[in-house]
Short mmCIF file of C-alpha atoms in Angstrom, two decimals:
data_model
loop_
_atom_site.label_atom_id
_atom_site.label_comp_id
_atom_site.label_asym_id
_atom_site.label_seq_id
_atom_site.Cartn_x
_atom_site.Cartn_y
_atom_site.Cartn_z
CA UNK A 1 14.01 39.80 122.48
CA UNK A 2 16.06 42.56 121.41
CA UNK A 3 13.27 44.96 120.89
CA UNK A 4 11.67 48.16 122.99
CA UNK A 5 7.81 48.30 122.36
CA UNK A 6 7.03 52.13 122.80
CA UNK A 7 3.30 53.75 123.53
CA UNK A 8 1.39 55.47 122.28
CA UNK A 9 2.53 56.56 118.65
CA UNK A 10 1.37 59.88 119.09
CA UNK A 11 -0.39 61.97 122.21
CA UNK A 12 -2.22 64.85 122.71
CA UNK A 13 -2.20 66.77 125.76
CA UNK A 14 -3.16 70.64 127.32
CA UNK A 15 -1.04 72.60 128.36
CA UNK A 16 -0.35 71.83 132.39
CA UNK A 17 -0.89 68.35 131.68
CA UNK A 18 0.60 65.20 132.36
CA UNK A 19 2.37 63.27 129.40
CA UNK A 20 3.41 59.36 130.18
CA UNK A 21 5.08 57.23 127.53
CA UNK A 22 5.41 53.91 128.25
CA UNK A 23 8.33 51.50 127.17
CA UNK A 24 8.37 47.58 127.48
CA UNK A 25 11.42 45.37 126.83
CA UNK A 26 12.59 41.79 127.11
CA UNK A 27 16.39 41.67 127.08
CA UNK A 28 17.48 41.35 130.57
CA UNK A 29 20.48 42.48 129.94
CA UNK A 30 20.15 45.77 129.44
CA UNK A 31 21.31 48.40 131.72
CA UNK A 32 20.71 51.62 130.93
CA UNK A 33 17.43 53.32 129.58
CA UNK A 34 17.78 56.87 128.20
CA UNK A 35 15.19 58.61 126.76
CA UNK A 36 15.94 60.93 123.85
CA UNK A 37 14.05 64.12 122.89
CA UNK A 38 13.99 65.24 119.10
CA UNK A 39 12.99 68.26 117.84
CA UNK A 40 11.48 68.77 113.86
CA UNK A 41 14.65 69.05 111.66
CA UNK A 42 17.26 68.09 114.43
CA UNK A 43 18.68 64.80 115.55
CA UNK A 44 17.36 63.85 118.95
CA UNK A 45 19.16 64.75 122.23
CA UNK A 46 19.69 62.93 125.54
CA UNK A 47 16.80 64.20 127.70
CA UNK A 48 17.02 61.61 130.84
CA UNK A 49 18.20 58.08 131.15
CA UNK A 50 18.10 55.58 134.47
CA UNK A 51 19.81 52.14 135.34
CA UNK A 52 17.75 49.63 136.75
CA UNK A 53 18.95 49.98 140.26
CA UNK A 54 16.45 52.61 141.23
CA UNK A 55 13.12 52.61 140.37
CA UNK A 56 12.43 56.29 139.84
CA UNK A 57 14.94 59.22 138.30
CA UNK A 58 13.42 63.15 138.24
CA UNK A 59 15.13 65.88 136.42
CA UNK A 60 12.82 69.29 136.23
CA UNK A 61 9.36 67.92 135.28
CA UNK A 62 10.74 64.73 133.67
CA UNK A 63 10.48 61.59 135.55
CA UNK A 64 11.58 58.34 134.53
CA UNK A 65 9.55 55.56 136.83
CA UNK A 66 11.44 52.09 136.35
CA UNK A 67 10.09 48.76 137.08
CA UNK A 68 12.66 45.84 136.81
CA UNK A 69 10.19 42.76 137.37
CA UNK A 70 8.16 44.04 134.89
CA UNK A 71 10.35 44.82 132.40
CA UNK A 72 8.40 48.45 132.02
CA UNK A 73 9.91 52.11 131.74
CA UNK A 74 7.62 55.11 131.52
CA UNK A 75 8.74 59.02 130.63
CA UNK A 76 6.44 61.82 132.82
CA UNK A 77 6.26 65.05 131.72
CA UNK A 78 4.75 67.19 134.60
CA UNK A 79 3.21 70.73 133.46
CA UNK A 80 3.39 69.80 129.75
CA UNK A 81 3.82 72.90 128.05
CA UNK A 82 3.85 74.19 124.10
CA UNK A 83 7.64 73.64 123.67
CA UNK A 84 7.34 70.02 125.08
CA UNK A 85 5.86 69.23 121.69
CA UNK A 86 8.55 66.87 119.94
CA UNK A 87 8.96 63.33 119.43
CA UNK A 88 10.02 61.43 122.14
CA UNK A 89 12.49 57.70 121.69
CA UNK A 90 13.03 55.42 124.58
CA UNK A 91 16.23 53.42 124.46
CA UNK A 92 18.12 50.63 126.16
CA UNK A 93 21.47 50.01 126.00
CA UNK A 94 22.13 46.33 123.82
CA UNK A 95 25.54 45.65 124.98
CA UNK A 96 26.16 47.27 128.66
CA UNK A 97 29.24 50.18 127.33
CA UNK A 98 28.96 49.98 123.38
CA UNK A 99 26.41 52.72 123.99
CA UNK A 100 24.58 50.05 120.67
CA UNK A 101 21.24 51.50 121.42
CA UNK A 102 17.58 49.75 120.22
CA UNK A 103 15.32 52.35 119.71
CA UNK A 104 11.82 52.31 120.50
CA UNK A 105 9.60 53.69 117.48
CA UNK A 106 8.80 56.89 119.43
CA UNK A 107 6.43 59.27 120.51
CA UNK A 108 5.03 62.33 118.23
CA UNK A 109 4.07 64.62 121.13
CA UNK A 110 1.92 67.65 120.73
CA UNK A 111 1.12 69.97 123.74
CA UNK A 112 -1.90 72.46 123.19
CA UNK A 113 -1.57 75.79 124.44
CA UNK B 1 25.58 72.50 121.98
CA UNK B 2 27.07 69.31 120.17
CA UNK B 3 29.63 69.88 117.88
CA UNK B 4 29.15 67.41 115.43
CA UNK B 5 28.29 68.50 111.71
CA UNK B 6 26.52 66.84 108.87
CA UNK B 7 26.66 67.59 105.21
CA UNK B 8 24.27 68.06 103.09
CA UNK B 9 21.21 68.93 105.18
CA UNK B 10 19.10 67.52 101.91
CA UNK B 11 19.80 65.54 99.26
CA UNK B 12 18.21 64.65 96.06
CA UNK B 13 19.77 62.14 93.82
CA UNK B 14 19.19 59.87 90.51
CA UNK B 15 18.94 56.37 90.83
CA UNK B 16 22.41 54.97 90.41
CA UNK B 17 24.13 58.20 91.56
CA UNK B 18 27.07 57.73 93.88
CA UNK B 19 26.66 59.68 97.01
CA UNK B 20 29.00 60.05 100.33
CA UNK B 21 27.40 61.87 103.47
CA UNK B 22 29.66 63.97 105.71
CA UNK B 23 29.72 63.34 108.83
CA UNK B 24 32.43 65.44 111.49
CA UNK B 25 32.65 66.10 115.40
CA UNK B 26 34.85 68.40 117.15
CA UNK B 27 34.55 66.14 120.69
CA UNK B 28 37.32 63.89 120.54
CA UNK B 29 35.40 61.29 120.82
CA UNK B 30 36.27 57.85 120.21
CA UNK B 31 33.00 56.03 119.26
CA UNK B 32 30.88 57.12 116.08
CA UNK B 33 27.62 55.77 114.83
CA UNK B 34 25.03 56.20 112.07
CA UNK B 35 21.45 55.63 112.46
CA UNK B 36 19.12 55.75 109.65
CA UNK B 37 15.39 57.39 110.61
CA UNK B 38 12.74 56.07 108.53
CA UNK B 39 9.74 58.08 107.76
CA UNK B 40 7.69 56.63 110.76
CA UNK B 41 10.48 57.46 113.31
CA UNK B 42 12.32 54.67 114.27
CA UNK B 43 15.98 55.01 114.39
CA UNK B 44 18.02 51.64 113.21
CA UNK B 45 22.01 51.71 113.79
CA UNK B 46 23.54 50.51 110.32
CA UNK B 47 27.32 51.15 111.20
CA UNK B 48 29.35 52.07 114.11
CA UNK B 49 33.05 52.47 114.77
CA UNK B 50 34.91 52.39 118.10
CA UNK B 51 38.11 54.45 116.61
CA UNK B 52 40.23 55.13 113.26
CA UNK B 53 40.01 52.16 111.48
CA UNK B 54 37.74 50.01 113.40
CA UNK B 55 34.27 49.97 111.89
CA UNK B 56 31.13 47.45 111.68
CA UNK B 57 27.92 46.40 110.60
CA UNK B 58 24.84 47.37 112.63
CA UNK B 59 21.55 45.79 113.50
CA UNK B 60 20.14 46.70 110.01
CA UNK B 61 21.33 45.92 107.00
CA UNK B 62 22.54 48.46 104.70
CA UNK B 63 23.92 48.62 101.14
CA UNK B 64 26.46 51.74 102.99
CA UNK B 65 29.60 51.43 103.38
CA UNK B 66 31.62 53.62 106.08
CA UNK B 67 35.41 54.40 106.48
CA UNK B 68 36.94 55.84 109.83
CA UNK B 69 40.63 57.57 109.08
CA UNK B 70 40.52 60.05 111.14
CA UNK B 71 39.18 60.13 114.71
CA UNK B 72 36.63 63.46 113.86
CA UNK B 73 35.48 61.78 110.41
CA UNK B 74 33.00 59.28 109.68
CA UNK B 75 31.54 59.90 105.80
CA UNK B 76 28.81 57.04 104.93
CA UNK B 77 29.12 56.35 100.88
CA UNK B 78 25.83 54.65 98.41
CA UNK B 79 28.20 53.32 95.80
CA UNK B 80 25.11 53.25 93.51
CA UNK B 81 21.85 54.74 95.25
CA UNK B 82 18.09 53.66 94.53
CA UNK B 83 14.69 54.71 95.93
CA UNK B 84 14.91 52.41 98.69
CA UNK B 85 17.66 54.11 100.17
CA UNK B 86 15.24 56.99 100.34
CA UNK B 87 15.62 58.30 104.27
CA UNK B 88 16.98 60.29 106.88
CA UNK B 89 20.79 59.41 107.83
CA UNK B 90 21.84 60.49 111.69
CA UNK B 91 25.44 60.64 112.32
CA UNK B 92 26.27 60.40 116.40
CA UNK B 93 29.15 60.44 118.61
CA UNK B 94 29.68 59.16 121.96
CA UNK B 95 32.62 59.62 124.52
CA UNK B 96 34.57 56.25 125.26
CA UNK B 97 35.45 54.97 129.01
CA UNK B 98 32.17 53.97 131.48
CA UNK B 99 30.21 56.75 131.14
CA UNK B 100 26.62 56.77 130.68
CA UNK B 101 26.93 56.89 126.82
CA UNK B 102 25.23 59.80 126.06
CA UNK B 103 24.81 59.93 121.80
CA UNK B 104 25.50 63.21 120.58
CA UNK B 105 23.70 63.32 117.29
CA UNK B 106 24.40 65.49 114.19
CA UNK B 107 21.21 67.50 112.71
CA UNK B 108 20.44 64.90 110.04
CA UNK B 109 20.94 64.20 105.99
CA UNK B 110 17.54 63.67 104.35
CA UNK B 111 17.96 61.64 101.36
CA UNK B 112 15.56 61.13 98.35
CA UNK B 113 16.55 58.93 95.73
CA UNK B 114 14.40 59.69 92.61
#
C-alpha cells in the first residue's frame, strides 16, 4: 500500500515528441505528487508536483494529468528535446508535511536528436 | 542552485573500513534526509531528521547511523562497511512550515565497498 508503481523503466523518443510516464499508487492518503528530474552524476531536482484537487498542472512543456478515482498520475513532456534525456522519479508524499517521500523506481529517458 | 554539499563525490573502501559521509546545506533549513540510490534507480529514505538532535529511522533499513548537532550538518557514518553497503548515498534538505516540500538534494556519494 505504501508503494508508487512507475512506467516504463526506460523510453525512447524523437526529438519533438511526446514523453508520458505513468505512476499508480494505493495510499489514499497521500497528497502531494512531485515529480523529480535527475541528471547523470547529480541528485535529482523538483521538476513539477500537483495535489489531488485538480486534475491537471502545466509548467512549460511539462504536464502533470491527475486522476484521483483512479489512483493514476502521468508526467508529459511536450516537444521532447535532446536535453530532456534524464531519469525521471515520481513521488507521493507518505505523511501529508514530513515531505517522507516513496519513490517510484523511475524513468531512464533518452530523447534522439 | 541548491546549496547543499556532499563529501566525497566517490568512495572506495575495504571491507571493515569505517567511513562517515559529509553532508552540509547553507538553507537554513530545518528538515534533512538521506536517501540511498541503488544501482537500478530507486531512491529509499534510510534516515531523516526534523532539527539538531532529532533524528530517525527510515523506510529501509540501514546498518548507518546519523547524528544532527548542528542545523547545516547531517554526516551519515558505516561503523564497519561491507560490499553490501555498496551504493549511491543522497543527502537532501527541505524547508519546514506547509510548504510544498520541495527536497533539495546534494550531488551524491558513490560508495564501493571492496
Amino acid at each position: 500500500q505504501q508503494q508508487v508503481k512507475q512506467s516504463p523503466q526506460s523510453l525512447i523518443v524523437q526529438k519533438g515528441g511526446i514523453s508520458i510516464i505513468n505512476c499508480a499508487y494505493e495510499n489514499t492518503a497521500f497528497d502531494y505528487f512531485p515529480w523529480y528530474q535527475q541528471f547523470p552524476g547529480k541528485g535529482p531536482a523538483l521538476l513539477i508536483a500537483i495535489r489531488p484537487d485538480v486534475s491537471e498542472k502545466k509548467e512549460g512543456r511539462f504536464t502533470i494529468s491527475f486522476n484521483k478515482s483512479a489512483k493514476q498520475f502521468s508526467l508529459h513532456i511536450m516537444d521532447s528535446q535532446p536535453g530532456d534525456s534524464a531519469t525521471y522519479f515520481c513521488a507521493a508524499s507518505r505523511q501529508p508535511g514530513t515531505y517522507k517521500y516513496i519513490f517510484g523506481t523511475g524513468t531512464r529517458l533518452k530523447v534522439l536528436a | 542552485e541548491a546549496d547543499i554539499y556532499q563529501t566525497p563525490r566517490y568512495l572506495v573502501i575495504g571491507t571493515g573500513k569505517k567511513i562517515t559521509l559529509e553532508c552540509s546545506q547553507t538553507m537554513g533549513h530545518d528538515k534533512m534526509y538521506w536517501y540511498q540510490q541503488d544501482p537500478g534507480m530507486e531512491l529509499h529514505l534510510i534516515h531523516y531528521s526534523y532539527g539538531v538532535n532529532s533524528t530517525e529511522k527510515g523506510d529501509l533499513s540501514s546498518e548507518s547511523t546519523v547524528s544532527r548537532i548542528r542545523t547545516e550538518h547531517f554526516p551519515l557514518t558505516l561503523e564497519s562497511a561491507r560490499p553490501s553497503h555498496t551504493s549511491q548515498y543522497l543527502c537532501a534538505s527541505s524547508e519546514s512550515g506547509q510548504g510544498d516540500g520541495e527536497l533539495f538534494f546534494g550531488e551524491g556519494s558513490r560508495l564501493t565497498v571492496l
